C-alpha cells in the first residue's frame, strides 16, 4: 500500500481544505448567501406579528375575523417561508440565475433614474397633504413615467390625471378609505 492522498492535485500539489486556508467561514457564508434573505424574512415576520399583537382593535372588531387576521397570516407566512428557505439552503439548494433576464452586469447603475424616482416619491409624500391625492397622485404617476423614460409630453399628463382621479374615486367612494382631496375637495 502506498501513502498517497486521494484528494485531487491542484497546480501546486494536493488541494488544501478550505478551513486550513483561513477563508473557511467567509467561503461558507459566500456559498450560503441566501441565508441573508432567510434572516430578512424572519425579521419581517416577527415585526408583522409583533405589530399585530399590539394592534388596538376594540373599535374595529365586528365578528370572528378582525383587523388582526391578515397580519397574523402574513407574519406566519413570512416565518414559514423563511424557515423553509433556510432548510433548503442548508441542504445545498441554490437559487438559479434567470436565463431570460436581459441585464448587462458590466454597465454601471442608472443613478439618474433612481434619483428621479426618489425625488418623485419624496415630493408626493410632501405634497399629498396640501395638494390632496388627485394632484399629488397625478404628479407621482407623470413623474414616474418621465423618470422611467416616457417622453410623450402631451399624453402622459392626461393619463396620469385620469389614473389619479380613478384611484381617488375607487379608494374614497368604493372602498371607503378617505384620501385627502386638497383644493379639489369641493369640486370632486
mmCIF file of C-alpha atoms in Angstrom:
data_model
loop_
_atom_site.group_PDB
_atom_site.id
_atom_site.type_symbol
_atom_site.label_atom_id
_atom_site.label_comp_id
_atom_site.label_asym_id
_atom_site.label_seq_id
_atom_site.Cartn_x
_atom_site.Cartn_y
_atom_site.Cartn_z
ATOM 1 C CA UNK A 1 0.000 0.000 0.000
ATOM 2 C CA UNK A 2 1.139 3.474 -0.755
ATOM 3 C CA UNK A 3 0.599 6.562 1.324
ATOM 4 C CA UNK A 4 -0.854 8.738 -1.423
ATOM 5 C CA UNK A 5 -3.650 11.277 -0.921
ATOM 6 C CA UNK A 6 -6.957 10.671 -2.663
ATOM 7 C CA UNK A 7 -7.588 14.419 -2.974
ATOM 8 C CA UNK A 8 -7.261 15.895 -6.447
ATOM 9 C CA UNK A 9 -4.000 17.638 -7.089
ATOM 10 C CA UNK A 10 -4.061 21.332 -7.823
ATOM 11 C CA UNK A 11 -1.478 23.296 -9.804
ATOM 12 C CA UNK A 12 0.913 23.310 -6.837
ATOM 13 C CA UNK A 13 0.183 19.880 -5.354
ATOM 14 C CA UNK A 14 -2.569 18.342 -3.220
ATOM 15 C CA UNK A 15 -5.600 20.531 -2.560
ATOM 16 C CA UNK A 16 -5.908 22.036 0.928
ATOM 17 C CA UNK A 17 -9.185 22.044 2.826
ATOM 18 C CA UNK A 18 -10.993 25.408 2.840
ATOM 19 C CA UNK A 19 -10.764 25.709 6.634
ATOM 20 C CA UNK A 20 -6.983 25.332 6.546
ATOM 21 C CA UNK A 21 -6.610 28.202 4.106
ATOM 22 C CA UNK A 22 -8.134 30.680 6.587
ATOM 23 C CA UNK A 23 -11.187 31.582 4.496
ATOM 24 C CA UNK A 24 -13.489 28.799 5.709
ATOM 25 C CA UNK A 25 -16.152 30.928 7.375
ATOM 26 C CA UNK A 26 -16.066 33.549 4.651
ATOM 27 C CA UNK A 27 -16.313 30.895 1.937
ATOM 28 C CA UNK A 28 -19.174 29.150 3.739
ATOM 29 C CA UNK A 29 -21.084 32.432 4.065
ATOM 30 C CA UNK A 30 -20.489 33.253 0.402
ATOM 31 C CA UNK A 31 -21.781 29.834 -0.627
ATOM 32 C CA UNK A 32 -24.852 30.232 1.620
ATOM 33 C CA UNK A 33 -25.620 33.896 0.940
ATOM 34 C CA UNK A 34 -29.315 33.103 0.557
ATOM 35 C CA UNK A 35 -29.426 32.789 4.352
ATOM 36 C CA UNK A 36 -29.441 36.597 4.431
ATOM 37 C CA UNK A 37 -32.835 36.525 2.722
ATOM 38 C CA UNK A 38 -33.989 33.985 5.329
ATOM 39 C CA UNK A 39 -32.926 36.316 8.142
ATOM 40 C CA UNK A 40 -34.722 39.233 6.460
ATOM 41 C CA UNK A 41 -37.935 37.191 6.009
ATOM 42 C CA UNK A 42 -37.784 36.014 9.606
ATOM 43 C CA UNK A 43 -37.236 39.572 10.917
ATOM 44 C CA UNK A 44 -40.145 40.881 8.826
ATOM 45 C CA UNK A 45 -42.365 38.064 10.093
ATOM 46 C CA UNK A 46 -41.516 38.867 13.713
ATOM 47 C CA UNK A 47 -42.129 42.573 13.068
ATOM 48 C CA UNK A 48 -45.538 41.939 11.462
ATOM 49 C CA UNK A 49 -46.613 39.557 14.236
ATOM 50 C CA UNK A 50 -45.445 41.972 16.944
ATOM 51 C CA UNK A 51 -47.350 44.790 15.299
ATOM 52 C CA UNK A 52 -50.467 42.617 15.001
ATOM 53 C CA UNK A 53 -50.298 41.666 18.673
ATOM 54 C CA UNK A 54 -50.006 45.302 19.788
ATOM 55 C CA UNK A 55 -52.790 46.493 17.474
ATOM 56 C CA UNK A 56 -55.771 48.148 19.205
ATOM 57 C CA UNK A 57 -58.861 46.527 17.680
ATOM 58 C CA UNK A 58 -61.665 47.181 20.175
ATOM 59 C CA UNK A 59 -63.469 49.651 17.889
ATOM 60 C CA UNK A 60 -62.971 47.834 14.568
ATOM 61 C CA UNK A 61 -63.763 44.262 15.730
ATOM 62 C CA UNK A 62 -67.075 43.113 14.219
ATOM 63 C CA UNK A 63 -67.066 39.352 14.267
ATOM 64 C CA UNK A 64 -64.611 36.494 14.453
ATOM 65 C CA UNK A 65 -62.371 37.844 11.698
ATOM 66 C CA UNK A 66 -60.974 41.246 12.558
ATOM 67 C CA UNK A 67 -58.131 43.538 11.573
ATOM 68 C CA UNK A 68 -55.543 41.241 13.155
ATOM 69 C CA UNK A 69 -56.310 38.283 10.895
ATOM 70 C CA UNK A 70 -54.393 39.358 7.793
ATOM 71 C CA UNK A 71 -51.272 40.495 9.702
ATOM 72 C CA UNK A 72 -51.226 37.159 11.563
ATOM 73 C CA UNK A 73 -51.499 35.201 8.313
ATOM 74 C CA UNK A 74 -48.837 37.341 6.591
ATOM 75 C CA UNK A 75 -46.469 37.204 9.582
ATOM 76 C CA UNK A 76 -46.855 33.441 9.956
ATOM 77 C CA UNK A 77 -46.341 33.028 6.208
ATOM 78 C CA UNK A 78 -43.141 35.077 6.326
ATOM 79 C CA UNK A 79 -41.807 32.947 9.206
ATOM 80 C CA UNK A 80 -42.736 29.731 7.396
ATOM 81 C CA UNK A 81 -41.188 30.767 4.081
ATOM 82 C CA UNK A 82 -38.022 31.975 5.857
ATOM 83 C CA UNK A 83 -37.685 28.659 7.710
ATOM 84 C CA UNK A 84 -38.349 26.538 4.602
ATOM 85 C CA UNK A 85 -35.851 28.585 2.587
ATOM 86 C CA UNK A 86 -33.218 28.218 5.329
ATOM 87 C CA UNK A 87 -33.696 24.440 5.389
ATOM 88 C CA UNK A 88 -33.385 24.308 1.594
ATOM 89 C CA UNK A 89 -30.214 26.429 1.579
ATOM 90 C CA UNK A 90 -28.598 24.402 4.355
ATOM 91 C CA UNK A 91 -29.368 21.192 2.427
ATOM 92 C CA UNK A 92 -27.489 22.556 -0.584
ATOM 93 C CA UNK A 93 -30.233 24.259 -2.560
ATOM 94 C CA UNK A 94 -29.147 27.269 -4.585
ATOM 95 C CA UNK A 95 -31.095 29.879 -6.500
ATOM 96 C CA UNK A 96 -30.612 29.757 -10.247
ATOM 97 C CA UNK A 97 -29.779 32.864 -12.226
ATOM 98 C CA UNK A 98 -32.533 33.938 -14.557
ATOM 99 C CA UNK A 99 -31.705 32.926 -18.082
ATOM 100 C CA UNK A 100 -34.145 35.331 -19.707
ATOM 101 C CA UNK A 101 -33.007 38.445 -17.878
ATOM 102 C CA UNK A 102 -31.509 40.989 -20.249
ATOM 103 C CA UNK A 103 -29.133 42.755 -17.860
ATOM 104 C CA UNK A 104 -25.597 43.732 -18.700
ATOM 105 C CA UNK A 105 -23.699 43.465 -15.411
ATOM 106 C CA UNK A 106 -20.778 45.394 -16.875
ATOM 107 C CA UNK A 107 -22.905 48.544 -17.233
ATOM 108 C CA UNK A 108 -22.984 50.960 -14.286
ATOM 109 C CA UNK A 109 -26.208 51.616 -12.389
ATOM 110 C CA UNK A 110 -28.564 54.249 -13.805
ATOM 111 C CA UNK A 111 -28.373 56.644 -10.860
ATOM 112 C CA UNK A 112 -30.244 59.382 -12.710
ATOM 113 C CA UNK A 113 -33.389 57.249 -12.874
ATOM 114 C CA UNK A 114 -33.029 56.141 -9.248
ATOM 115 C CA UNK A 115 -32.616 59.733 -8.058
ATOM 116 C CA UNK A 116 -35.530 60.994 -10.193
ATOM 117 C CA UNK A 117 -37.844 58.292 -8.826
ATOM 118 C CA UNK A 118 -36.703 59.003 -5.265
ATOM 119 C CA UNK A 119 -37.407 62.707 -5.787
ATOM 120 C CA UNK A 120 -40.855 61.981 -7.231
ATOM 121 C CA UNK A 121 -41.777 59.749 -4.253
ATOM 122 C CA UNK A 122 -40.499 62.280 -1.714
ATOM 123 C CA UNK A 123 -42.315 65.135 -3.472
ATOM 124 C CA UNK A 124 -45.534 63.110 -3.415
ATOM 125 C CA UNK A 125 -45.142 62.461 0.313
ATOM 126 C CA UNK A 126 -44.659 66.190 0.952
ATOM 127 C CA UNK A 127 -47.386 67.408 -1.428
ATOM 128 C CA UNK A 128 -50.178 64.933 -0.683
ATOM 129 C CA UNK A 129 -51.278 66.905 2.406
ATOM 130 C CA UNK A 130 -51.533 70.415 0.946
ATOM 131 C CA UNK A 131 -52.475 69.474 -2.648
ATOM 132 C CA UNK A 132 -54.501 66.341 -1.975
ATOM 133 C CA UNK A 133 -54.266 62.941 -3.595
ATOM 134 C CA UNK A 134 -55.680 63.782 -7.047
ATOM 135 C CA UNK A 135 -52.984 66.395 -7.774
ATOM 136 C CA UNK A 136 -50.119 64.707 -5.881
ATOM 137 C CA UNK A 137 -51.052 61.344 -7.416
ATOM 138 C CA UNK A 138 -51.052 62.831 -10.914
ATOM 139 C CA UNK A 139 -47.588 64.258 -10.263
ATOM 140 C CA UNK A 140 -46.484 60.857 -8.934
ATOM 141 C CA UNK A 141 -47.729 58.958 -11.987
ATOM 142 C CA UNK A 142 -46.436 61.504 -14.509
ATOM 143 C CA UNK A 143 -43.074 61.905 -12.728
ATOM 144 C CA UNK A 144 -42.587 58.142 -12.540
ATOM 145 C CA UNK A 145 -43.342 57.739 -16.239
ATOM 146 C CA UNK A 146 -40.894 60.540 -17.069
ATOM 147 C CA UNK A 147 -38.174 59.094 -14.829
ATOM 148 C CA UNK A 148 -38.584 55.691 -16.465
ATOM 149 C CA UNK A 149 -38.134 57.135 -19.947
ATOM 150 C CA UNK A 150 -41.513 58.116 -21.374
ATOM 151 C CA UNK A 151 -41.293 61.356 -23.366
ATOM 152 C CA UNK A 152 -44.909 61.783 -24.532
ATOM 153 C CA UNK A 153 -45.388 65.269 -23.053
ATOM 154 C CA UNK A 154 -48.906 65.654 -24.432
ATOM 155 C CA UNK A 155 -50.287 62.237 -23.486
ATOM 156 C CA UNK A 156 -48.562 61.372 -20.170
ATOM 157 C CA UNK A 157 -50.053 64.178 -18.016
ATOM 158 C CA UNK A 158 -53.562 63.309 -19.217
ATOM 159 C CA UNK A 159 -53.127 59.614 -18.466
ATOM 160 C CA UNK A 160 -51.591 60.464 -15.065
ATOM 161 C CA UNK A 161 -54.514 62.767 -14.185
ATOM 162 C CA UNK A 162 -57.067 60.159 -15.249
ATOM 163 C CA UNK A 163 -55.321 57.386 -13.338
ATOM 164 C CA UNK A 164 -55.035 59.575 -10.248
ATOM 165 C CA UNK A 165 -58.729 60.553 -10.325
ATOM 166 C CA UNK A 166 -59.762 56.920 -10.901
ATOM 167 C CA UNK A 167 -57.616 55.781 -7.960
ATOM 168 C CA UNK A 168 -59.035 58.558 -5.758
ATOM 169 C CA UNK A 169 -62.638 57.607 -6.548
ATOM 170 C CA UNK A 170 -62.036 53.875 -6.058
ATOM 171 C CA UNK A 171 -60.401 54.347 -2.663
ATOM 172 C CA UNK A 172 -62.578 57.215 -1.414
ATOM 173 C CA UNK A 173 -66.000 56.162 -2.686
ATOM 174 C CA UNK A 174 -65.931 52.415 -3.340
ATOM 175 C CA UNK A 175 -63.542 51.158 -0.646
ATOM 176 C CA UNK A 176 -64.321 53.791 1.972
ATOM 177 C CA UNK A 177 -60.671 54.727 2.500
ATOM 178 C CA UNK A 178 -60.601 58.506 2.854
ATOM 179 C CA UNK A 179 -57.841 60.171 0.854
ATOM 180 C CA UNK A 180 -57.077 63.886 1.144
ATOM 181 C CA UNK A 181 -58.859 65.800 -1.595
ATOM 182 C CA UNK A 182 -56.936 69.037 -1.212
ATOM 183 C CA UNK A 183 -58.237 72.101 -3.058
ATOM 184 C CA UNK A 184 -60.314 69.870 -5.362
ATOM 185 C CA UNK A 185 -62.361 68.567 -2.415
ATOM 186 C CA UNK A 186 -65.384 70.743 -3.227
ATOM 187 C CA UNK A 187 -65.136 70.043 -6.966
ATOM 188 C CA UNK A 188 -64.860 66.265 -6.703
#
